[in-house]
mmCIF file of C-alpha atoms in Angstrom:
data_model
loop_
_atom_site.group_PDB
_atom_site.id
_atom_site.type_symbol
_atom_site.label_atom_id
_atom_site.label_comp_id
_atom_site.label_asym_id
_atom_site.label_seq_id
_atom_site.Cartn_x
_atom_site.Cartn_y
_atom_site.Cartn_z
ATOM 1 C CA MET Z 104 0.000 0.000 0.000
ATOM 2 C CA ASN Z 105 2.812 2.444 0.866
ATOM 3 C CA ASP Z 106 4.553 1.723 -2.459
ATOM 4 C CA CYS Z 107 1.362 2.613 -4.350
ATOM 5 C CA ARG Z 108 1.000 5.859 -2.407
ATOM 6 C CA ALA Z 109 4.663 6.720 -3.025
ATOM 7 C CA ARG Z 110 4.278 6.082 -6.763
ATOM 8 C CA ARG Z 111 1.171 8.295 -6.869
ATOM 9 C CA GLU Z 112 3.042 11.057 -5.051
ATOM 10 C CA GLN Z 113 6.011 10.706 -7.404
ATOM 11 C CA ALA Z 114 3.677 10.899 -10.396
ATOM 12 C CA LEU Z 115 2.085 14.065 -8.992
ATOM 13 C CA VAL Z 116 5.491 15.654 -8.438
ATOM 14 C CA ALA Z 117 6.502 14.757 -12.012
ATOM 15 C CA GLU Z 118 3.185 16.067 -13.385
ATOM 16 C CA ASN Z 119 3.541 19.351 -11.489
ATOM 17 C CA ARG Z 120 7.101 19.771 -12.780
ATOM 18 C CA ARG Z 121 5.943 19.109 -16.358
ATOM 19 C CA ASP Z 122 3.269 21.786 -15.995
ATOM 20 C CA GLU Z 123 5.915 24.323 -14.922
ATOM 21 C CA LEU Z 124 7.998 23.824 -18.063
ATOM 22 C CA SER Z 125 7.163 25.130 -21.497
ATOM 23 C CA THR Z 126 9.317 23.306 -24.057
ATOM 24 C CA THR Z 127 9.023 19.642 -24.995
ATOM 25 C CA LEU Z 128 11.778 17.815 -26.842
ATOM 26 C CA ALA Z 129 11.272 14.372 -28.321
ATOM 27 C CA THR Z 130 14.386 12.312 -27.706
ATOM 28 C CA SER Z 131 15.445 9.751 -30.257
ATOM 29 C CA ASP Z 132 17.639 7.620 -28.012
ATOM 30 C CA ALA Z 133 15.714 7.866 -24.765
ATOM 31 C CA LEU Z 134 12.640 6.143 -23.444
ATOM 32 C CA THR Z 135 10.513 9.198 -22.771
ATOM 33 C CA VAL Z 136 9.765 12.742 -23.798
ATOM 34 C CA VAL Z 137 11.828 15.242 -21.864
ATOM 35 C CA ASP Z 138 10.499 18.660 -20.827
ATOM 36 C CA VAL Z 139 13.255 21.218 -21.282
ATOM 37 C CA PRO Z 140 13.436 24.478 -19.322
ATOM 38 C CA GLU Z 141 14.852 27.529 -21.050
ATOM 39 C CA LYS Z 142 17.775 27.957 -18.630
ATOM 40 C CA PHE Z 143 20.525 25.555 -17.546
ATOM 41 C CA ASP Z 144 20.898 25.327 -13.766
ATOM 42 C CA VAL Z 145 23.524 22.998 -12.290
ATOM 43 C CA THR Z 146 21.270 22.456 -9.246
ATOM 44 C CA ASN Z 147 18.478 20.793 -11.288
ATOM 45 C CA LEU Z 148 19.884 17.299 -10.776
ATOM 46 C CA PRO Z 149 20.411 17.436 -7.003
ATOM 47 C CA GLN Z 150 17.078 19.214 -6.517
ATOM 48 C CA GLY Z 151 15.248 16.559 -8.537
ATOM 49 C CA ILE Z 152 16.769 13.826 -6.398
ATOM 50 C CA ALA Z 153 15.914 15.736 -3.208
ATOM 51 C CA ASP Z 154 12.307 16.157 -4.411
ATOM 52 C CA LEU Z 155 11.982 12.417 -4.996
ATOM 53 C CA ILE Z 156 13.502 11.666 -1.573
ATOM 54 C CA GLU Z 157 10.860 13.948 -0.024
ATOM 55 C CA ALA Z 158 8.025 12.214 -1.915
ATOM 56 C CA THR Z 159 9.200 8.657 -1.145
ATOM 57 C CA GLU Z 160 7.906 6.875 1.971
ATOM 58 C CA ASN Z 161 9.626 3.489 1.753
ATOM 59 C CA PRO Z 162 12.756 3.758 3.981
ATOM 60 C CA PHE Z 163 14.730 1.322 1.809
ATOM 61 C CA LEU Z 164 14.080 3.388 -1.319
ATOM 62 C CA VAL Z 165 14.837 6.629 0.556
ATOM 63 C CA ALA Z 166 18.202 5.167 1.610
ATOM 64 C CA MET Z 167 18.973 4.226 -1.997
ATOM 65 C CA LEU Z 168 18.109 7.732 -3.195
ATOM 66 C CA LYS Z 169 20.261 9.319 -0.490
ATOM 67 C CA ASN Z 170 23.146 7.063 -1.546
ATOM 68 C CA TYR Z 171 22.604 8.270 -5.123
ATOM 69 C CA TYR Z 172 22.327 11.954 -4.133
ATOM 70 C CA LEU Z 173 25.677 12.397 -2.400
ATOM 71 C CA PRO Z 174 27.820 10.861 -5.186
ATOM 72 C CA ALA Z 175 25.936 12.960 -7.772
ATOM 73 C CA VAL Z 176 26.739 16.151 -5.851
ATOM 74 C CA ARG Z 177 30.343 15.068 -5.331
ATOM 75 C CA GLU Z 178 30.756 14.307 -9.043
ATOM 76 C CA ILE Z 179 29.549 17.701 -10.254
ATOM 77 C CA SER Z 180 31.611 19.471 -7.589
ATOM 78 C CA GLY Z 181 34.842 17.677 -8.547
ATOM 79 C CA HIS Z 182 35.204 15.451 -5.478
ATOM 80 C CA TRP Z 183 35.381 12.237 -7.510
ATOM 81 C CA ASP Z 184 37.679 10.531 -5.022
ATOM 82 C CA GLN Z 185 34.930 10.638 -2.355
ATOM 83 C CA ILE Z 186 32.260 8.921 -4.452
ATOM 84 C CA LEU Z 187 32.917 5.209 -3.954
ATOM 85 C CA ILE Z 188 33.445 5.184 -0.208
ATOM 86 C CA PRO Z 189 32.332 1.997 1.607
ATOM 87 C CA SER Z 190 29.335 3.625 3.310
ATOM 88 C CA LEU Z 191 27.877 4.694 -0.053
ATOM 89 C CA THR Z 192 28.493 1.779 -2.367
ATOM 90 C CA VAL Z 193 28.426 -1.955 -2.780
ATOM 91 C CA ASP Z 194 31.540 -4.137 -2.879
ATOM 92 C CA GLU Z 195 31.376 -4.503 -6.671
ATOM 93 C CA PRO Z 196 29.716 -1.431 -8.269
ATOM 94 C CA ALA Z 197 28.277 -1.869 -11.762
ATOM 95 C CA TYR Z 198 27.476 1.118 -13.961
ATOM 96 C CA ARG Z 199 25.619 0.917 -17.256
ATOM 97 C CA ILE Z 200 25.781 4.240 -19.092
ATOM 98 C CA SER Z 201 24.148 5.000 -22.445
ATOM 99 C CA VAL Z 202 24.904 8.311 -24.141
ATOM 100 C CA SER Z 203 23.577 9.221 -27.583
ATOM 101 C CA GLY Z 204 23.249 5.605 -28.659
ATOM 102 C CA GLU Z 205 26.622 4.481 -27.278
ATOM 103 C CA SER Z 206 26.684 2.229 -24.208
ATOM 104 C CA VAL Z 207 29.445 1.358 -21.772
ATOM 105 C CA ALA Z 208 29.534 -1.067 -18.857
ATOM 106 C CA LEU Z 209 31.853 -0.391 -15.924
ATOM 107 C CA THR Z 210 32.345 -3.064 -13.285
ATOM 108 C CA GLY Z 211 34.297 -2.771 -10.068
ATOM 109 C CA HIS Z 212 35.842 0.084 -8.120
ATOM 110 C CA ALA Z 213 38.859 0.476 -10.417
ATOM 111 C CA GLU Z 214 36.806 0.952 -13.612
ATOM 112 C CA VAL Z 215 34.237 3.245 -12.009
ATOM 113 C CA LEU Z 216 36.858 5.383 -10.257
ATOM 114 C CA ALA Z 217 38.869 5.633 -13.485
ATOM 115 C CA MET Z 218 35.795 7.069 -15.225
ATOM 116 C CA TYR Z 219 35.200 9.612 -12.436
ATOM 117 C CA ARG Z 220 38.916 10.520 -12.353
ATOM 118 C CA GLN Z 221 38.992 11.143 -16.107
ATOM 119 C CA VAL Z 222 35.873 13.310 -15.969
ATOM 120 C CA ALA Z 223 37.290 15.441 -13.138
ATOM 121 C CA GLU Z 224 40.876 15.670 -14.381
ATOM 122 C CA THR Z 225 39.770 16.804 -17.841
ATOM 123 C CA GLY Z 226 37.435 19.416 -16.357
ATOM 124 C CA GLN Z 227 34.309 17.750 -17.694
ATOM 125 C CA ASN Z 228 32.539 17.543 -14.336
ATOM 126 C CA VAL Z 229 30.709 20.850 -14.866
ATOM 127 C CA MET Z 230 27.464 19.213 -15.863
ATOM 128 C CA GLY Z 231 23.893 18.697 -14.914
ATOM 129 C CA THR Z 232 20.484 18.161 -16.380
ATOM 130 C CA LEU Z 233 18.170 20.440 -18.244
ATOM 131 C CA ARG Z 234 15.508 17.897 -17.442
ATOM 132 C CA HIS Z 235 15.643 14.388 -16.081
ATOM 133 C CA ASN Z 236 13.463 11.505 -15.081
ATOM 134 C CA ILE Z 237 14.433 9.417 -12.093
ATOM 135 C CA ALA Z 238 12.988 6.179 -10.767
ATOM 136 C CA VAL Z 239 13.859 4.038 -7.785
ATOM 137 C CA ALA Z 240 12.859 0.457 -7.013
ATOM 138 C CA ASP Z 241 14.324 -2.460 -5.100
ATOM 139 C CA PHE Z 242 16.748 -3.166 -7.975
ATOM 140 C CA GLY Z 243 18.295 0.324 -8.002
ATOM 141 C CA VAL Z 244 18.066 3.877 -9.272
ATOM 142 C CA ILE Z 245 17.572 4.736 -12.932
ATOM 143 C CA THR Z 246 17.918 8.184 -14.450
ATOM 144 C CA GLU Z 247 17.296 9.354 -17.970
ATOM 145 C CA GLY Z 248 17.395 12.873 -19.247
ATOM 146 C CA LEU Z 249 18.787 15.685 -21.292
ATOM 147 C CA TRP Z 250 22.216 16.462 -19.866
ATOM 148 C CA VAL Z 251 24.377 19.519 -20.316
ATOM 149 C CA ALA Z 252 28.145 19.339 -20.101
ATOM 150 C CA ILE Z 253 30.545 22.245 -20.270
ATOM 151 C CA VAL Z 254 33.376 20.972 -22.459
ATOM 152 C CA PRO Z 255 36.768 22.613 -21.814
ATOM 153 C CA PRO Z 256 39.014 23.913 -24.607
ATOM 154 C CA GLY Z 257 40.552 21.291 -26.852
ATOM 155 C CA LEU Z 258 38.270 18.404 -25.866
ATOM 156 C CA LEU Z 259 35.432 18.884 -28.336
ATOM 157 C CA SER Z 260 35.713 17.355 -31.778
ATOM 158 C CA VAL Z 261 32.652 17.214 -33.952
ATOM 159 C CA GLN Z 262 32.734 15.822 -37.446
ATOM 160 C CA ASP Z 263 32.143 18.517 -40.105
ATOM 161 C CA VAL Z 264 32.024 21.337 -37.513
ATOM 162 C CA ASP Z 265 34.744 23.923 -36.995
ATOM 163 C CA VAL Z 266 35.426 24.346 -33.290
ATOM 164 C CA GLU Z 267 37.526 27.038 -31.688
ATOM 165 C CA PRO Z 268 40.463 25.322 -29.927
ATOM 166 C CA ASP Z 269 40.417 27.763 -26.975
ATOM 167 C CA ALA Z 270 36.640 27.922 -26.484
ATOM 168 C CA TYR Z 271 34.377 26.299 -23.926
ATOM 169 C CA TYR Z 272 31.262 24.631 -25.336
ATOM 170 C CA MET Z 273 27.935 23.707 -23.765
ATOM 171 C CA VAL Z 274 26.956 20.332 -25.166
ATOM 172 C CA THR Z 275 23.619 18.621 -24.601
ATOM 173 C CA HIS Z 276 23.012 14.910 -24.950
ATOM 174 C CA ASN Z 277 20.609 12.226 -23.831
ATOM 175 C CA LEU Z 278 21.969 10.084 -21.039
ATOM 176 C CA MET Z 279 20.519 7.013 -19.388
#
């Protein structure tokens, strides 16, 4: 009964957020339609997680969301080395990341930390969501959305597009 109530509350939160936004973007490599606000705000991701924590009653699911929240904040703030601490992760973490039709599987602390290290050391951790969908169940947390990344000079290469070698670029992509 509590799970049904929590899902109804989550649906109402999602519906209210959709009503607040004006632009809809159909995504070709995602599962849903994503509502896109006009302005990028790096706090969208943590606030969305916090909203879902507030709307969730099941203590197990709340704990999972809290364990997802802190690493997300640490990643976007550049504290990658504090993400996979024992109190926040399982012995053998497994990440499945799909970006713009490309998928990667990372298994174990070494692979996951290497990904976080690369993101931080190349300055690509300035990121967040324009809009995202998040779900939590006994099996884990799933997110899907339209992400924004600030790409530092020299890291962007786009086929058939001239890029300035000293410029920063804001790149959007679908991520699940």
